[in-house]
PDB file of C-alpha atoms in Angstrom:
ATOM      1  CA  MET K 651       0.057   0.011   0.057  1.00  0.00           C
ATOM      2  CA  LEU K 652       2.841   2.498   0.873  1.00  0.00           C
ATOM      3  CA  SER K 653       4.693   1.713  -2.305  1.00  0.00           C
ATOM      4  CA  TYR K 654       1.445   2.131  -4.335  1.00  0.00           C
ATOM      5  CA  THR K 655       0.929   5.510  -2.606  1.00  0.00           C
ATOM      6  CA  LEU K 656       4.469   6.702  -3.229  1.00  0.00           C
ATOM      7  CA  LYS K 657       4.224   5.552  -6.861  1.00  0.00           C
ATOM      8  CA  ARG K 658       0.999   7.471  -7.477  1.00  0.00           C
ATOM      9  CA  LEU K 659       2.489  10.590  -5.931  1.00  0.00           C
ATOM     10  CA  LEU K 660       5.552  10.437  -8.051  1.00  0.00           C
ATOM     11  CA  MET K 661       3.431   9.772 -11.244  1.00  0.00           C
ATOM     12  CA  ALA K 662       1.545  13.047 -10.367  1.00  0.00           C
ATOM     13  CA  ILE K 663       4.546  15.140 -10.659  1.00  0.00           C
ATOM     14  CA  PRO K 664       4.698  15.190 -14.594  1.00  0.00           C
ATOM     15  CA  THR K 665       0.903  15.844 -14.660  1.00  0.00           C
ATOM     16  CA  LEU K 666       1.194  18.739 -12.338  1.00  0.00           C
ATOM     17  CA  LEU K 667       4.176  20.083 -14.431  1.00  0.00           C
ATOM     18  CA  ILE K 668       2.139  20.006 -17.652  1.00  0.00           C
ATOM     19  CA  VAL K 669      -0.816  21.687 -16.032  1.00  0.00           C
ATOM     20  CA  ILE K 670       1.399  24.389 -14.487  1.00  0.00           C
ATOM     21  CA  THR K 671       3.272  25.057 -17.769  1.00  0.00           C
ATOM     22  CA  ILE K 672       0.145  25.192 -19.944  1.00  0.00           C
ATOM     23  CA  SER K 673      -1.607  27.543 -17.446  1.00  0.00           C
ATOM     24  CA  PHE K 674       1.402  29.823 -16.997  1.00  0.00           C
ATOM     25  CA  PHE K 675       1.755  30.476 -20.772  1.00  0.00           C
ATOM     26  CA  LEU K 676      -1.937  30.650 -21.394  1.00  0.00           C
ATOM     27  CA  MET K 677      -2.227  33.269 -18.758  1.00  0.00           C
ATOM     28  CA  ARG K 678       0.683  35.297 -20.131  1.00  0.00           C
ATOM     29  CA  VAL K 679      -0.491  35.295 -23.766  1.00  0.00           C
ATOM     30  CA  ALA K 680      -4.059  36.396 -22.824  1.00  0.00           C
ATOM     31  CA  PRO K 681      -4.838  39.891 -23.777  1.00  0.00           C
ATOM     32  CA  GLY K 682      -4.421  42.499 -21.137  1.00  0.00           C
ATOM     33  CA  GLY K 683      -2.144  42.862 -18.189  1.00  0.00           C
ATOM     34  CA  PRO K 684      -2.157  43.293 -14.423  1.00  0.00           C
ATOM     35  CA  PHE K 685      -1.669  47.026 -14.475  1.00  0.00           C
ATOM     36  CA  ASP K 686      -4.113  47.909 -17.447  1.00  0.00           C
ATOM     37  CA  GLY K 687      -6.591  49.249 -14.873  1.00  0.00           C
ATOM     38  CA  GLU K 688      -3.860  51.888 -13.959  1.00  0.00           C
ATOM     39  CA  ARG K 689      -3.288  53.235 -17.356  1.00  0.00           C
ATOM     40  CA  GLN K 690      -3.127  56.818 -16.140  1.00  0.00           C
ATOM     41  CA  LEU K 691       0.328  56.095 -14.553  1.00  0.00           C
ATOM     42  CA  PRO K 692       3.198  57.604 -16.360  1.00  0.00           C
ATOM     43  CA  PRO K 693       5.076  55.134 -18.450  1.00  0.00           C
ATOM     44  CA  GLU K 694       8.205  55.164 -16.333  1.00  0.00           C
ATOM     45  CA  ILE K 695       6.115  54.271 -13.330  1.00  0.00           C
ATOM     46  CA  GLU K 696       4.380  51.297 -15.136  1.00  0.00           C
ATOM     47  CA  ALA K 697       7.923  50.165 -16.334  1.00  0.00           C
ATOM     48  CA  ASN K 698       9.050  50.340 -12.651  1.00  0.00           C
ATOM     49  CA  LEU K 699       5.978  48.310 -11.532  1.00  0.00           C
ATOM     50  CA  LYS K 700       6.722  45.550 -14.295  1.00  0.00           C
ATOM     51  CA  ALA K 701      10.377  45.492 -13.233  1.00  0.00           C
ATOM     52  CA  ALA K 702       9.443  45.095  -9.636  1.00  0.00           C
ATOM     53  CA  TYR K 703       7.292  41.918 -10.509  1.00  0.00           C
ATOM     54  CA  HIS K 704       9.860  40.726 -13.086  1.00  0.00           C
ATOM     55  CA  LEU K 705       7.226  41.137 -15.872  1.00  0.00           C
ATOM     56  CA  ASP K 706       9.919  42.935 -18.035  1.00  0.00           C
ATOM     57  CA  GLU K 707      11.929  39.849 -18.352  1.00  0.00           C
ATOM     58  CA  PRO K 708      11.612  37.363 -21.300  1.00  0.00           C
ATOM     59  CA  LEU K 709       8.722  34.862 -20.951  1.00  0.00           C
ATOM     60  CA  PRO K 710      10.912  31.709 -20.503  1.00  0.00           C
ATOM     61  CA  MET K 711      12.897  33.629 -17.778  1.00  0.00           C
ATOM     62  CA  GLN K 712       9.673  34.424 -15.945  1.00  0.00           C
ATOM     63  CA  TYR K 713       8.524  30.740 -16.366  1.00  0.00           C
ATOM     64  CA  LEU K 714      11.955  29.493 -14.774  1.00  0.00           C
ATOM     65  CA  ARG K 715      11.679  32.125 -11.945  1.00  0.00           C
ATOM     66  CA  TYR K 716       8.045  31.022 -11.231  1.00  0.00           C
ATOM     67  CA  MET K 717       8.914  27.373 -11.159  1.00  0.00           C
ATOM     68  CA  GLY K 718      11.978  28.038  -8.915  1.00  0.00           C
ATOM     69  CA  ASN K 719       9.814  29.890  -6.441  1.00  0.00           C
ATOM     70  CA  LEU K 720       7.122  27.143  -6.611  1.00  0.00           C
ATOM     71  CA  LEU K 721       9.694  24.552  -5.650  1.00  0.00           C
ATOM     72  CA  GLU K 722      10.359  26.566  -2.477  1.00  0.00           C
ATOM     73  CA  GLY K 723       6.627  26.777  -1.813  1.00  0.00           C
ATOM     74  CA  ASP K 724       6.366  30.415  -2.733  1.00  0.00           C
ATOM     75  CA  PHE K 725       3.364  31.400  -5.001  1.00  0.00           C
ATOM     76  CA  GLY K 726       4.492  34.900  -5.088  1.00  0.00           C
ATOM     77  CA  PRO K 727       2.725  38.170  -4.338  1.00  0.00           C
ATOM     78  CA  SER K 728      -0.733  39.108  -5.511  1.00  0.00           C
ATOM     79  CA  PHE K 729      -0.889  41.825  -8.143  1.00  0.00           C
ATOM     80  CA  LYS K 730      -4.336  42.985  -7.021  1.00  0.00           C
ATOM     81  CA  TYR K 731      -4.354  42.472  -3.202  1.00  0.00           C
ATOM     82  CA  LYS K 732      -1.107  44.420  -2.640  1.00  0.00           C
ATOM     83  CA  ASP K 733      -0.692  43.624   1.013  1.00  0.00           C
ATOM     84  CA  PHE K 734      -1.151  39.821   0.725  1.00  0.00           C
ATOM     85  CA  SER K 735       0.875  37.099  -0.714  1.00  0.00           C
ATOM     86  CA  VAL K 736      -0.955  34.316  -2.854  1.00  0.00           C
ATOM     87  CA  THR K 737      -0.311  31.775  -0.167  1.00  0.00           C
ATOM     88  CA  GLU K 738      -2.084  34.034   2.390  1.00  0.00           C
ATOM     89  CA  LEU K 739      -5.117  34.556   0.131  1.00  0.00           C
ATOM     90  CA  ILE K 740      -5.412  30.704  -0.505  1.00  0.00           C
ATOM     91  CA  MET K 741      -5.179  30.019   3.201  1.00  0.00           C
ATOM     92  CA  GLN K 742      -7.741  32.678   3.790  1.00  0.00           C
ATOM     93  CA  GLY K 743     -10.159  31.338   1.190  1.00  0.00           C
ATOM     94  CA  PHE K 744      -9.740  27.602   1.564  1.00  0.00           C
ATOM     95  CA  PRO K 745     -11.383  27.039   4.866  1.00  0.00           C
ATOM     96  CA  VAL K 746     -14.394  28.894   3.638  1.00  0.00           C
ATOM     97  CA  SER K 747     -14.629  26.966   0.365  1.00  0.00           C
ATOM     98  CA  LEU K 748     -13.893  23.777   2.368  1.00  0.00           C
ATOM     99  CA  GLU K 749     -16.819  24.327   4.625  1.00  0.00           C
ATOM    100  CA  ILE K 750     -19.270  25.209   1.856  1.00  0.00           C
ATOM    101  CA  GLY K 751     -18.122  22.368  -0.369  1.00  0.00           C
ATOM    102  CA  GLY K 752     -17.895  19.867   2.391  1.00  0.00           C
ATOM    103  CA  LEU K 753     -21.564  20.561   3.628  1.00  0.00           C
ATOM    104  CA  ALA K 754     -22.645  20.354   0.035  1.00  0.00           C
ATOM    105  CA  ILE K 755     -21.188  17.070  -0.691  1.00  0.00           C
ATOM    106  CA  LEU K 756     -22.381  15.675   2.733  1.00  0.00           C
ATOM    107  CA  LEU K 757     -25.861  16.769   1.845  1.00  0.00           C
ATOM    108  CA  ALA K 758     -25.629  15.277  -1.626  1.00  0.00           C
ATOM    109  CA  LEU K 759     -24.679  11.956  -0.206  1.00  0.00           C
ATOM    110  CA  MET K 760     -27.262  11.918   2.515  1.00  0.00           C
ATOM    111  CA  ILE K 761     -29.943  12.586  -0.130  1.00  0.00           C
ATOM    112  CA  GLY K 762     -28.640  11.066  -3.277  1.00  0.00           C
ATOM    113  CA  LEU K 763     -27.758   7.610  -2.118  1.00  0.00           C
ATOM    114  CA  PRO K 764     -31.147   6.776  -0.411  1.00  0.00           C
ATOM    115  CA  LEU K 765     -32.890   8.149  -3.567  1.00  0.00           C
ATOM    116  CA  GLY K 766     -30.615   5.991  -5.848  1.00  0.00           C
ATOM    117  CA  ILE K 767     -31.146   2.964  -3.763  1.00  0.00           C
ATOM    118  CA  ALA K 768     -34.911   3.396  -3.472  1.00  0.00           C
ATOM    119  CA  ALA K 769     -35.185   3.970  -7.181  1.00  0.00           C
ATOM    120  CA  ALA K 770     -33.101   0.646  -7.852  1.00  0.00           C
ATOM    121  CA  ILE K 771     -35.145  -1.402  -5.421  1.00  0.00           C
ATOM    122  CA  ARG K 772     -38.369  -0.034  -7.038  1.00  0.00           C
ATOM    123  CA  ARG K 773     -37.228  -0.261 -10.620  1.00  0.00           C
ATOM    124  CA  ASN K 774     -39.854   0.988 -13.287  1.00  0.00           C
ATOM    125  CA  SER K 775     -42.160   1.988 -10.411  1.00  0.00           C
ATOM    126  CA  THR K 776     -43.662   5.460  -9.745  1.00  0.00           C
ATOM    127  CA  VAL K 777     -40.880   6.103  -7.169  1.00  0.00           C
ATOM    128  CA  ASP K 778     -38.187   5.158  -9.880  1.00  0.00           C
ATOM    129  CA  TYR K 779     -39.657   7.612 -12.431  1.00  0.00           C
ATOM    130  CA  LEU K 780     -40.111  10.219  -9.873  1.00  0.00           C
ATOM    131  CA  VAL K 781     -36.564  10.168  -8.605  1.00  0.00           C
ATOM    132  CA  MET K 782     -35.102   9.946 -12.043  1.00  0.00           C
ATOM    133  CA  GLY K 783     -37.131  12.696 -13.424  1.00  0.00           C
ATOM    134  CA  THR K 784     -36.226  14.849 -10.523  1.00  0.00           C
ATOM    135  CA  ALA K 785     -32.564  14.007 -10.889  1.00  0.00           C
ATOM    136  CA  LEU K 786     -32.743  14.886 -14.621  1.00  0.00           C
ATOM    137  CA  THR K 787     -34.104  18.242 -13.891  1.00  0.00           C
ATOM    138  CA  GLY K 788     -31.375  18.760 -11.277  1.00  0.00           C
ATOM    139  CA  ILE K 789     -28.748  18.015 -13.801  1.00  0.00           C
ATOM    140  CA  ALA K 790     -30.335  20.142 -16.559  1.00  0.00           C
ATOM    141  CA  VAL K 791     -30.671  23.286 -14.467  1.00  0.00           C
ATOM    142  CA  PRO K 792     -27.241  24.764 -13.791  1.00  0.00           C
ATOM    143  CA  ASN K 793     -26.391  26.246 -10.474  1.00  0.00           C
ATOM    144  CA  PHE K 794     -25.875  29.618 -11.974  1.00  0.00           C
ATOM    145  CA  VAL K 795     -29.586  29.626 -12.548  1.00  0.00           C
ATOM    146  CA  ILE K 796     -30.522  28.075  -9.227  1.00  0.00           C
ATOM    147  CA  ALA K 797     -28.560  30.226  -7.043  1.00  0.00           C
ATOM    148  CA  PRO K 798     -29.931  33.540  -8.184  1.00  0.00           C
ATOM    149  CA  ILE K 799     -33.560  32.059  -8.085  1.00  0.00           C
ATOM    150  CA  PHE K 800     -32.830  30.849  -4.414  1.00  0.00           C
ATOM    151  CA  ALA K 801     -31.481  34.391  -3.454  1.00  0.00           C
ATOM    152  CA  LEU K 802     -34.377  36.156  -5.109  1.00  0.00           C
ATOM    153  CA  VAL K 803     -37.140  33.831  -3.609  1.00  0.00           C
ATOM    154  CA  PHE K 804     -35.884  32.938  -0.173  1.00  0.00           C
ATOM    155  CA  GLY K 805     -33.665  35.947   0.349  1.00  0.00           C
ATOM    156  CA  VAL K 806     -35.569  38.829  -1.123  1.00  0.00           C
ATOM    157  CA  LEU K 807     -39.190  37.975  -1.609  1.00  0.00           C
ATOM    158  CA  LEU K 808     -39.703  35.536   1.514  1.00  0.00           C
ATOM    159  CA  ALA K 809     -36.935  37.095   3.430  1.00  0.00           C
ATOM    160  CA  TRP K 810     -36.433  33.693   5.172  1.00  0.00           C
ATOM    161  CA  LEU K 811     -32.628  33.651   4.790  1.00  0.00           C
ATOM    162  CA  PRO K 812     -29.795  36.038   3.937  1.00  0.00           C
ATOM    163  CA  ALA K 813     -29.499  36.598   0.087  1.00  0.00           C
ATOM    164  CA  GLY K 814     -25.841  36.881   0.361  1.00  0.00           C
ATOM    165  CA  GLY K 815     -22.891  37.524   2.519  1.00  0.00           C
ATOM    166  CA  TRP K 816     -20.669  35.278   4.770  1.00  0.00           C
ATOM    167  CA  ASN K 817     -21.145  36.678   8.376  1.00  0.00           C
ATOM    168  CA  GLY K 818     -18.482  34.472   9.903  1.00  0.00           C
ATOM    169  CA  GLY K 819     -20.079  31.299   8.527  1.00  0.00           C
ATOM    170  CA  ALA K 820     -23.393  31.761  10.515  1.00  0.00           C
ATOM    171  CA  TRP K 821     -25.707  28.921   9.476  1.00  0.00           C
ATOM    172  CA  PRO K 822     -28.385  31.107   7.984  1.00  0.00           C
ATOM    173  CA  ASN K 823     -25.719  32.323   5.468  1.00  0.00           C
ATOM    174  CA  LEU K 824     -24.816  28.785   4.686  1.00  0.00           C
ATOM    175  CA  VAL K 825     -28.158  27.273   3.814  1.00  0.00           C
ATOM    176  CA  LEU K 826     -28.809  28.808   0.317  1.00  0.00           C
ATOM    177  CA  PRO K 827     -25.267  28.293  -1.120  1.00  0.00           C
ATOM    178  CA  VAL K 828     -24.919  24.856   0.248  1.00  0.00           C
ATOM    179  CA  VAL K 829     -28.225  23.697  -1.138  1.00  0.00           C
ATOM    180  CA  ALA K 830     -27.675  25.313  -4.475  1.00  0.00           C
ATOM    181  CA  LEU K 831     -24.195  23.766  -4.728  1.00  0.00           C
ATOM    182  CA  SER K 832     -25.546  20.314  -3.777  1.00  0.00           C
ATOM    183  CA  ILE K 833     -28.587  19.969  -6.015  1.00  0.00           C
ATOM    184  CA  GLN K 834     -26.520  18.786  -9.165  1.00  0.00           C
ATOM    185  CA  GLN K 835     -24.407  16.500  -6.910  1.00  0.00           C
ATOM    186  CA  ILE K 836     -27.599  14.954  -5.647  1.00  0.00           C
ATOM    187  CA  ALA K 837     -28.823  14.239  -9.001  1.00  0.00           C
ATOM    188  CA  TYR K 838     -25.556  12.854 -10.246  1.00  0.00           C
ATOM    189  CA  ILE K 839     -25.174  10.498  -7.167  1.00  0.00           C
ATOM    190  CA  ALA K 840     -28.749   9.437  -7.264  1.00  0.00           C
ATOM    191  CA  ARG K 841     -28.492   8.298 -10.954  1.00  0.00           C
ATOM    192  CA  MET K 842     -25.075   6.689 -10.382  1.00  0.00           C
ATOM    193  CA  MET K 843     -26.276   4.888  -7.311  1.00  0.00           C
ATOM    194  CA  ARG K 844     -29.329   3.497  -9.141  1.00  0.00           C
ATOM    195  CA  ALA K 845     -27.503   2.179 -12.075  1.00  0.00           C
ATOM    196  CA  SER K 846     -24.667   0.578 -10.097  1.00  0.00           C
ATOM    197  CA  MET K 847     -27.357  -0.977  -7.575  1.00  0.00           C
ATOM    198  CA  ILE K 848     -29.311  -2.423 -10.515  1.00  0.00           C
ATOM    199  CA  GLU K 849     -26.250  -4.006 -11.766  1.00  0.00           C
ATOM    200  CA  THR K 850     -25.137  -5.341  -8.417  1.00  0.00           C
ATOM    201  CA  LEU K 851     -28.669  -6.756  -7.661  1.00  0.00           C
ATOM    202  CA  GLY K 852     -28.298  -8.788 -10.837  1.00  0.00           C
ATOM    203  CA  SER K 853     -24.903 -10.326  -9.870  1.00  0.00           C
ATOM    204  CA  HIS K 854     -24.247 -13.948  -9.193  1.00  0.00           C
ATOM    205  CA  PHE K 855     -23.207 -13.476  -5.599  1.00  0.00           C
ATOM    206  CA  ILE K 856     -26.579 -11.648  -4.939  1.00  0.00           C
ATOM    207  CA  ARG K 857     -28.457 -14.498  -6.404  1.00  0.00           C
ATOM    208  CA  THR K 858     -26.480 -16.966  -4.199  1.00  0.00           C
ATOM    209  CA  ALA K 859     -27.274 -14.824  -1.118  1.00  0.00           C
ATOM    210  CA  ARG K 860     -30.891 -15.118  -1.899  1.00  0.00           C
ATOM    211  CA  ALA K 861     -30.688 -18.804  -2.602  1.00  0.00           C
ATOM    212  CA  LYS K 862     -29.304 -19.211   0.928  1.00  0.00           C
ATOM    213  CA  GLY K 863     -32.651 -17.767   2.196  1.00  0.00           C
ATOM    214  CA  LEU K 864     -31.532 -14.310   3.351  1.00  0.00           C
ATOM    215  CA  SER K 865     -34.118 -11.784   3.532  1.00  0.00           C
ATOM    216  CA  GLU K 866     -34.198  -8.899   0.836  1.00  0.00           C
ATOM    217  CA  ARG K 867     -33.284  -6.464   3.456  1.00  0.00           C
ATOM    218  CA  GLU K 868     -30.123  -8.540   4.494  1.00  0.00           C
ATOM    219  CA  VAL K 869     -29.162  -8.978   0.836  1.00  0.00           C
ATOM    220  CA  ILE K 870     -29.160  -5.272   0.155  1.00  0.00           C
ATOM    221  CA  TRP K 871     -27.723  -3.910   3.406  1.00  0.00           C
ATOM    222  CA  ARG K 872     -24.946  -6.626   3.852  1.00  0.00           C
ATOM    223  CA  HIS K 873     -24.106  -7.628   0.233  1.00  0.00           C
ATOM    224  CA  ALA K 874     -25.373  -5.076  -2.283  1.00  0.00           C
ATOM    225  CA  ILE K 875     -24.634  -1.720  -1.093  1.00  0.00           C
ATOM    226  CA  ARG K 876     -20.926  -1.705  -0.558  1.00  0.00           C
ATOM    227  CA  PRO K 877     -20.030  -2.962  -4.063  1.00  0.00           C
ATOM    228  CA  ALA K 878     -22.674  -0.639  -5.514  1.00  0.00           C
ATOM    229  CA  MET K 879     -21.001   2.350  -4.007  1.00  0.00           C
ATOM    230  CA  LEU K 880     -17.714   1.912  -5.922  1.00  0.00           C
ATOM    231  CA  PRO K 881     -18.754   4.075  -8.982  1.00  0.00           C
ATOM    232  CA  VAL K 882     -19.965   6.693  -6.558  1.00  0.00           C
ATOM    233  CA  VAL K 883     -16.817   6.692  -4.659  1.00  0.00           C
ATOM    234  CA  SER K 884     -14.845   6.944  -7.812  1.00  0.00           C
ATOM    235  CA  TYR K 885     -16.923   9.932  -8.796  1.00  0.00           C
ATOM    236  CA  LEU K 886     -16.523  11.648  -5.446  1.00  0.00           C
ATOM    237  CA  GLY K 887     -12.580  12.225  -5.801  1.00  0.00           C
ATOM    238  CA  PRO K 888     -12.851  14.822  -8.623  1.00  0.00           C
ATOM    239  CA  ALA K 889     -16.366  15.966  -7.520  1.00  0.00           C
ATOM    240  CA  ILE K 890     -15.178  16.830  -4.005  1.00  0.00           C
ATOM    241  CA  ALA K 891     -12.076  18.691  -5.273  1.00  0.00           C
ATOM    242  CA  GLY K 892     -14.273  20.546  -7.866  1.00  0.00           C
ATOM    243  CA  ILE K 893     -16.851  21.532  -5.400  1.00  0.00           C
ATOM    244  CA  ILE K 894     -14.333  22.743  -2.822  1.00  0.00           C
ATOM    245  CA  THR K 895     -12.249  24.877  -5.266  1.00  0.00           C
ATOM    246  CA  GLY K 896     -14.549  25.220  -8.146  1.00  0.00           C
ATOM    247  CA  SER K 897     -17.752  26.796  -6.621  1.00  0.00           C
ATOM    248  CA  VAL K 898     -16.936  29.852  -8.536  1.00  0.00           C
ATOM    249  CA  VAL K 899     -20.410  30.956  -9.523  1.00  0.00           C
ATOM    250  CA  ILE K 900     -21.806  30.126  -6.099  1.00  0.00           C
ATOM    251  CA  GLU K 901     -19.367  32.193  -4.240  1.00  0.00           C
ATOM    252  CA  GLN K 902     -19.718  35.015  -6.558  1.00  0.00           C
ATOM    253  CA  ILE K 903     -23.463  35.142  -6.440  1.00  0.00           C
ATOM    254  CA  PHE K 904     -23.664  34.803  -2.604  1.00  0.00           C
ATOM    255  CA  GLY K 905     -20.590  37.084  -2.005  1.00  0.00           C
ATOM    256  CA  ILE K 906     -18.593  34.222  -0.231  1.00  0.00           C
ATOM    257  CA  PRO K 907     -14.845  34.842   0.304  1.00  0.00           C
ATOM    258  CA  GLY K 908     -13.568  31.584  -0.931  1.00  0.00           C
ATOM    259  CA  ILE K 909     -10.948  30.323  -3.328  1.00  0.00           C
ATOM    260  CA  GLY K 910     -13.324  30.430  -6.319  1.00  0.00           C
ATOM    261  CA  ARG K 911     -14.018  34.057  -5.782  1.00  0.00           C
ATOM    262  CA  TYR K 912     -10.322  34.942  -5.644  1.00  0.00           C
ATOM    263  CA  PHE K 913      -9.820  32.781  -8.830  1.00  0.00           C
ATOM    264  CA  VAL K 914     -12.503  34.963 -10.698  1.00  0.00           C
ATOM    265  CA  GLN K 915     -11.077  38.211  -9.416  1.00  0.00           C
ATOM    266  CA  GLY K 916      -7.571  37.161 -10.352  1.00  0.00           C
ATOM    267  CA  ALA K 917      -8.590  36.127 -13.832  1.00  0.00           C
ATOM    268  CA  LEU K 918     -10.521  39.447 -14.479  1.00  0.00           C
ATOM    269  CA  ASN K 919      -7.681  41.546 -13.167  1.00  0.00           C
ATOM    270  CA  ARG K 920      -4.908  39.452 -14.893  1.00  0.00           C
ATOM    271  CA  ASP K 921      -3.488  38.696 -11.485  1.00  0.00           C
ATOM    272  CA  TYR K 922      -1.094  36.107 -12.864  1.00  0.00           C
ATOM    273  CA  THR K 923       0.211  34.769  -9.462  1.00  0.00           C
ATOM    274  CA  LEU K 924      -3.178  34.505  -7.949  1.00  0.00           C
ATOM    275  CA  VAL K 925      -4.702  32.446 -10.826  1.00  0.00           C
ATOM    276  CA  MET K 926      -1.635  30.250 -11.021  1.00  0.00           C
ATOM    277  CA  GLY K 927      -1.603  29.741  -7.150  1.00  0.00           C
ATOM    278  CA  THR K 928      -5.294  28.538  -7.210  1.00  0.00           C
ATOM    279  CA  VAL K 929      -4.749  26.465 -10.342  1.00  0.00           C
ATOM    280  CA  VAL K 930      -1.798  24.652  -8.647  1.00  0.00           C
ATOM    281  CA  PHE K 931      -3.679  24.263  -5.534  1.00  0.00           C
ATOM    282  CA  TYR K 932      -6.658  22.745  -7.436  1.00  0.00           C
ATOM    283  CA  GLY K 933      -4.369  20.410  -9.252  1.00  0.00           C
ATOM    284  CA  VAL K 934      -2.774  19.162  -6.051  1.00  0.00           C
ATOM    285  CA  LEU K 935      -6.210  18.613  -4.398  1.00  0.00           C
ATOM    286  CA  ILE K 936      -7.389  16.704  -7.482  1.00  0.00           C
ATOM    287  CA  VAL K 937      -4.374  14.367  -7.187  1.00  0.00           C
ATOM    288  CA  LEU K 938      -4.887  13.793  -3.562  1.00  0.00           C
ATOM    289  CA  MET K 939      -8.661  13.225  -3.708  1.00  0.00           C
ATOM    290  CA  ASN K 940      -8.173  10.807  -6.502  1.00  0.00           C
ATOM    291  CA  LEU K 941      -5.551   8.907  -4.570  1.00  0.00           C
ATOM    292  CA  ILE K 942      -7.709   8.705  -1.497  1.00  0.00           C
ATOM    293  CA  VAL K 943     -10.601   7.294  -3.587  1.00  0.00           C
ATOM    294  CA  ASP K 944      -8.319   4.591  -5.028  1.00  0.00           C
ATOM    295  CA  LEU K 945      -7.203   3.702  -1.525  1.00  0.00           C
ATOM    296  CA  LEU K 946     -10.969   3.661  -0.318  1.00  0.00           C
ATOM    297  CA  TYR K 947     -11.554   0.971  -3.125  1.00  0.00           C
ATOM    298  CA  SER K 948      -9.781  -1.747  -1.182  1.00  0.00           C
ATOM    299  CA  ALA K 949     -11.910  -0.916   1.795  1.00  0.00           C
ATOM    300  CA  LEU K 950     -15.015  -1.347  -0.069  1.00  0.00           C
ATOM    301  CA  ASP K 951     -14.085  -4.292  -2.256  1.00  0.00           C
ATOM    302  CA  PRO K 952     -11.759  -6.839  -0.579  1.00  0.00           C
ATOM    303  CA  GLN K 953     -10.925  -8.219  -4.080  1.00  0.00           C
ATOM    304  CA  ILE K 954      -8.899  -5.137  -4.775  1.00  0.00           C
ATOM    305  CA  ARG K 955      -5.360  -5.128  -3.443  1.00  0.00           C
ATOM    306  CA  TYR K 956      -2.511  -2.601  -4.094  1.00  0.00           C
ATOM    307  CA  ASP K 957       0.288  -4.780  -2.513  1.00  0.00           C
ATOM    308  CA  ASP K 958       3.196  -5.467  -4.806  1.00  0.00           C
TER     309      ASP K 958
END
C-alpha cells in the first residue's frame, strides 16, 4: 500500500508540471495585463512596476523564476491584493470553500444515496420515475440559474434567509449556497447509485445470497450496497475537489470569500500569480482526492489489493 501510494504521488509530478506550464503560458498570452486598470500612470512608473514583479523579463525567464519559487513553496505576491501573498489569500479562502463544499457534498450523499437505492429497488415504479425525473431536472438546470432564483425567492421575496454575505459562517448564510451547490451533485449521485445498484442486484453473488434464504433487506444491506457504491466513490474524488475549489459561481453570487471568488477576481484583473496559485492548489487537491478514492476502493471491495 505504501509503495503504491508513493508511486502514485511520483506519477502526479509530470501531470502537475504539464498543468502548471500550460496555465502559465495561457495566462501570459491572454490579452491585457495586471496594470491595465492603472493606465493613467506615467510610462516610467508602469515600467518600474513591471520591473518590480519581473514582468519585463523574457517569458521563458519568468517561467523559470516562477517554477523556482514554486519549488520553495512560494506562490509569489498578488498583483491586485497588494498587502497579501497568494499563499495568504489561498489560506484565507480555503477554509471557507472547504466548509461550503464539504457541507454540500455531505448533503448530496445523505439525499442522493438513499434516493438511488430506493429507485433501484423499485425499478420501473412510480418512485423510480419520480426520482429519475427529478434527478434529470437537477442535472439540466445549472447552479448559476438555481442560485439567483434561491437568492431572489428565499432571500428577497420571502426574506427567510440572507440573500448573500458570509457573516463569519453563520448557519443562515450557509443554507442557500450549500443547497444550491448540492442539487446537481444529488442528481448525479442518485443516478449513479441507481445504475450501479441495479447491476449489483443482478450479480451472481446476490443470487447466491438469496438462494441461501437471506431476506431482501439483508441482501441489500449486507451484500449489495458496498460494491454498488464503488462508482459513486470513484466519482467523489474529482467531485469533492471540484466543489471545494470550483464553486466559482456560487461564491460570486452569494458574496462568499472563498478560493473560487479569488480565482474569478484574479482572472478578471490578470493577477497572474493568484490565478496560477489557485490552479496549482486545485491540481494538487485533485491528485490527492483521486489517490484517497483509489485507496478507499480496497476498503469497499476486498478483492482489490494494491500490494506489490
